[in-house]
Amino acid sequence: MQMINLVRQVAPVAAACLGAAVLMLGCGTAWAACGVVTFVPTSVDVGSQGASALPAADVAGYKRAGTSAVSLRASCDDVPDARQISFDSLLAGDTAGLVRWGSAAAGASTAGAARLTVQQASVGGVAVPMTFTPTGGAVSAATQGPLALTGNGVLGLDLRGVPSTGNARKSLALTMQIQTLIKSSFVPTTSTPFRADMGVSVP
């Protein structure tokens, strides 16, 4: 039986600040008034199984290999009405709504894709509306989730429903889901690592 080992790794752009295990919302005085965002976990194995046994995905031409949940958390020292989170190093896939795997994994960019979804954004423990504006594209409708990240762009959070007094607006948490998709025509011959590169910052 041909086996495929699907490993999702995240390599942050801002690694020069604190190392490759951490995604950043801030590095010294270069960014806005937010501290480090932790991305937990930083590496997830989403399964090892026979490629022929993978179920069909809800995207034509793809099979579903695995799904993993991750979270980003930050602590800020300001209390704005809105907060913007920039995502970069994501490459839009050949199929709308999907992103490509990192080029560092040989052949991965043509073997499959990933679906990145923000399930919920909460500030001070309160779920807040969010929008996504892809680079060069139009802003999406506001929603409390889920919301797909289709490439580089800005996630906007509306904090007006969170009290501006005290510390409520200072804590941020994103719950995200990464779904591994493999092209139905892809036939692996060895273990194939698929890496998603993602950078996160506050402008």
Coordinates of C-alpha atoms in Angstrom, one line a residue:
M1 CA 0.0 0.0 0.0
Q2 CA 1.3 3.4 -0.9
M3 CA 1.5 5.6 2.2
I4 CA 1.5 9.4 2.5
N5 CA 2.7 11.2 5.6
L6 CA 1.1 14.6 5.7
V7 CA 2.9 17.1 8.0
R8 CA 1.7 20.6 8.3
Q9 CA 4.4 23.0 9.6
V10 CA 4.2 26.7 10.1
A11 CA 7.3 28.8 9.5
P12 CA 6.8 32.5 10.6
V13 CA 8.2 35.4 8.7
A14 CA 9.1 37.2 11.9
A15 CA 11.3 34.4 13.1
A16 CA 14.3 36.7 13.5
C17 CA 12.7 38.2 16.6
L18 CA 12.1 35.2 18.8
G19 CA 12.9 32.1 16.8
A20 CA 11.0 29.8 14.5
A21 CA 8.6 28.4 17.1
V22 CA 6.7 31.7 17.5
L23 CA 4.5 33.8 15.2
M24 CA 4.7 37.5 16.0
L25 CA 2.4 40.4 16.6
G26 CA 5.3 42.7 17.4
C27 CA 9.1 42.8 17.4
G28 CA 10.8 45.5 19.5
T29 CA 9.3 48.8 18.4
A30 CA 8.8 47.8 14.8
W31 CA 5.1 47.0 15.1
A32 CA 2.1 48.3 16.9
A33 CA 1.2 48.0 20.6
C34 CA 0.8 44.2 20.7
G35 CA 3.0 41.6 22.3
V36 CA 3.9 38.2 21.0
V37 CA 1.3 36.0 19.4
T38 CA 1.8 32.4 20.2
F39 CA 0.8 29.8 17.6
V40 CA -0.1 26.6 19.2
P41 CA 0.8 24.0 18.1
T42 CA 3.6 25.1 15.7
S43 CA 3.7 21.7 14.0
V44 CA 0.9 19.2 13.5
D45 CA 1.0 15.7 12.0
V46 CA -2.4 15.4 10.3
G47 CA -2.1 11.7 9.5
S48 CA -0.3 8.8 7.9
Q49 CA -2.5 6.6 5.8
G50 CA -2.9 5.0 2.4
A51 CA -3.5 7.7 -0.3
S52 CA -6.1 5.6 -2.1
A53 CA -8.2 5.4 1.1
L54 CA -8.5 9.2 1.5
P55 CA -12.1 10.4 1.3
A56 CA -13.2 12.9 -1.3
A57 CA -13.1 16.5 -0.2
D58 CA -16.0 19.0 -0.8
V59 CA -13.7 20.7 -3.4
A60 CA -13.8 19.1 -6.8
G61 CA -10.6 17.3 -7.7
Y62 CA -9.3 16.9 -4.2
K63 CA -9.2 14.4 -1.4
R64 CA -9.3 15.3 2.3
A65 CA -6.3 14.1 4.2
G66 CA -6.6 15.7 7.6
T67 CA -7.7 18.7 9.7
S68 CA -6.0 20.3 12.6
A69 CA -7.0 23.1 14.9
V70 CA -4.5 25.9 15.9
S71 CA -4.8 29.1 17.9
L72 CA -3.1 32.5 18.0
R73 CA -3.1 34.6 21.1
A74 CA -1.8 38.1 21.7
S75 CA -1.8 40.7 24.5
C76 CA -2.0 44.4 23.5
D77 CA -1.7 47.6 25.5
D78 CA -4.2 49.7 23.5
V79 CA -8.0 49.7 23.4
P80 CA -9.0 50.6 19.8
D81 CA -12.4 50.2 18.2
A82 CA -10.9 48.0 15.5
R83 CA -7.7 45.9 15.1
Q84 CA -6.0 44.7 11.9
I85 CA -4.0 41.6 11.6
S86 CA -1.8 41.1 8.5
F87 CA -1.2 37.7 7.0
D88 CA 1.7 37.2 4.6
S89 CA 3.8 34.5 2.9
L90 CA 0.5 32.8 1.9
L91 CA 0.2 31.9 -1.8
A92 CA -3.2 31.7 -3.4
G93 CA -3.8 28.2 -4.8
D94 CA -4.9 27.2 -8.3
T95 CA -8.4 26.6 -6.9
A96 CA -10.4 29.5 -5.4
G97 CA -10.4 29.6 -1.7
L98 CA -7.3 27.5 -1.2
V99 CA -3.7 28.3 -0.5
R100 CA -0.6 26.5 -1.8
W101 CA 1.8 24.5 0.2
G102 CA 5.2 26.0 0.8
S103 CA 7.7 25.6 -2.0
A104 CA 10.3 24.2 0.4
A105 CA 8.5 20.9 0.2
A106 CA 9.6 19.5 -3.1
G107 CA 6.5 18.9 -5.4
A108 CA 4.1 19.9 -2.7
S109 CA 2.8 23.0 -4.5
T110 CA 1.4 20.9 -7.3
A111 CA 0.4 17.9 -5.2
G112 CA -2.3 19.6 -3.0
A113 CA -3.4 22.6 -1.2
A114 CA -4.7 23.9 2.2
R115 CA -7.8 25.5 3.4
L116 CA -7.1 28.0 6.2
T117 CA -10.2 29.1 8.1
V118 CA -10.5 31.5 11.1
Q119 CA -13.3 29.8 13.1
Q120 CA -13.7 32.6 15.6
A121 CA -12.0 35.8 16.8
S122 CA -12.5 36.7 20.4
V123 CA -11.3 39.8 22.3
G124 CA -11.6 39.8 26.0
G125 CA -13.5 36.5 25.7
V126 CA -16.1 38.1 23.5
A127 CA -16.6 36.8 19.9
V128 CA -16.2 39.8 17.5
P129 CA -17.2 40.3 13.9
M130 CA -14.3 40.0 11.4
T131 CA -13.6 40.7 7.7
F132 CA -10.9 39.6 5.4
T133 CA -9.4 41.8 2.7
P134 CA -7.1 39.9 0.3
T135 CA -4.2 41.8 -1.2
G136 CA -5.6 43.6 -4.2
G137 CA -9.1 42.3 -3.5
A138 CA -12.4 43.5 -2.0
V139 CA -13.3 43.3 1.7
S140 CA -15.5 40.4 2.6
A141 CA -18.8 40.7 4.5
A142 CA -18.5 40.8 8.3
T143 CA -19.0 37.6 10.1
Q144 CA -18.3 36.0 13.4
G145 CA -17.0 32.9 11.6
P146 CA -16.0 30.9 9.9
L147 CA -13.9 33.0 7.5
A148 CA -11.5 31.6 4.9
L149 CA -8.0 33.1 4.4
T150 CA -7.5 32.8 0.7
G151 CA -4.0 34.3 0.5
N152 CA -2.1 37.3 1.8
G153 CA -4.3 40.0 3.2
V154 CA -5.7 41.7 6.3
L155 CA -8.1 40.3 8.9
G156 CA -10.1 43.1 10.4
L157 CA -11.7 42.8 13.8
D158 CA -14.6 45.0 15.0
L159 CA -14.0 45.6 18.7
R160 CA -16.9 48.0 19.3
G161 CA -19.0 45.3 21.0
V162 CA -16.2 44.8 23.7
P163 CA -16.1 47.2 26.6
S164 CA -13.3 49.8 26.1
T165 CA -12.8 50.2 29.8
G166 CA -10.4 48.0 31.7
N167 CA -8.4 45.4 29.9
A168 CA -11.1 43.7 27.9
R169 CA -9.9 44.8 24.5
K170 CA -6.3 44.0 25.2
S171 CA -6.4 40.2 24.8
L172 CA -6.9 38.6 21.4
A173 CA -7.4 35.0 20.4
L174 CA -8.0 33.5 17.0
T175 CA -9.2 29.9 16.6
M176 CA -8.1 28.6 13.3
Q177 CA -8.5 25.4 11.3
I178 CA -6.1 24.0 8.7
Q179 CA -7.4 21.4 6.3
T180 CA -5.0 19.3 4.2
L181 CA -6.2 18.6 0.7
I182 CA -4.5 16.4 -1.8
K183 CA -5.2 16.4 -5.5
S184 CA -7.2 13.3 -6.5
S185 CA -4.6 12.6 -9.3
F186 CA -1.6 12.7 -6.9
V187 CA 0.0 9.3 -6.3
P188 CA 2.8 9.5 -3.7
T189 CA 5.8 7.2 -3.8
T190 CA 7.4 8.4 -0.6
S191 CA 6.6 10.3 2.5
T192 CA 5.6 13.8 1.4
P193 CA 5.8 16.8 3.8
F194 CA 3.5 19.7 3.0
R195 CA 4.5 23.0 4.7
A196 CA 2.4 26.1 5.0
D197 CA 4.4 29.3 5.5
M198 CA 2.5 32.0 7.3
G199 CA 3.6 35.4 8.7
V200 CA 1.4 37.4 11.1
S201 CA 1.8 41.0 12.1
V202 CA 0.0 44.2 13.2
P203 CA 0.7 47.1 10.8

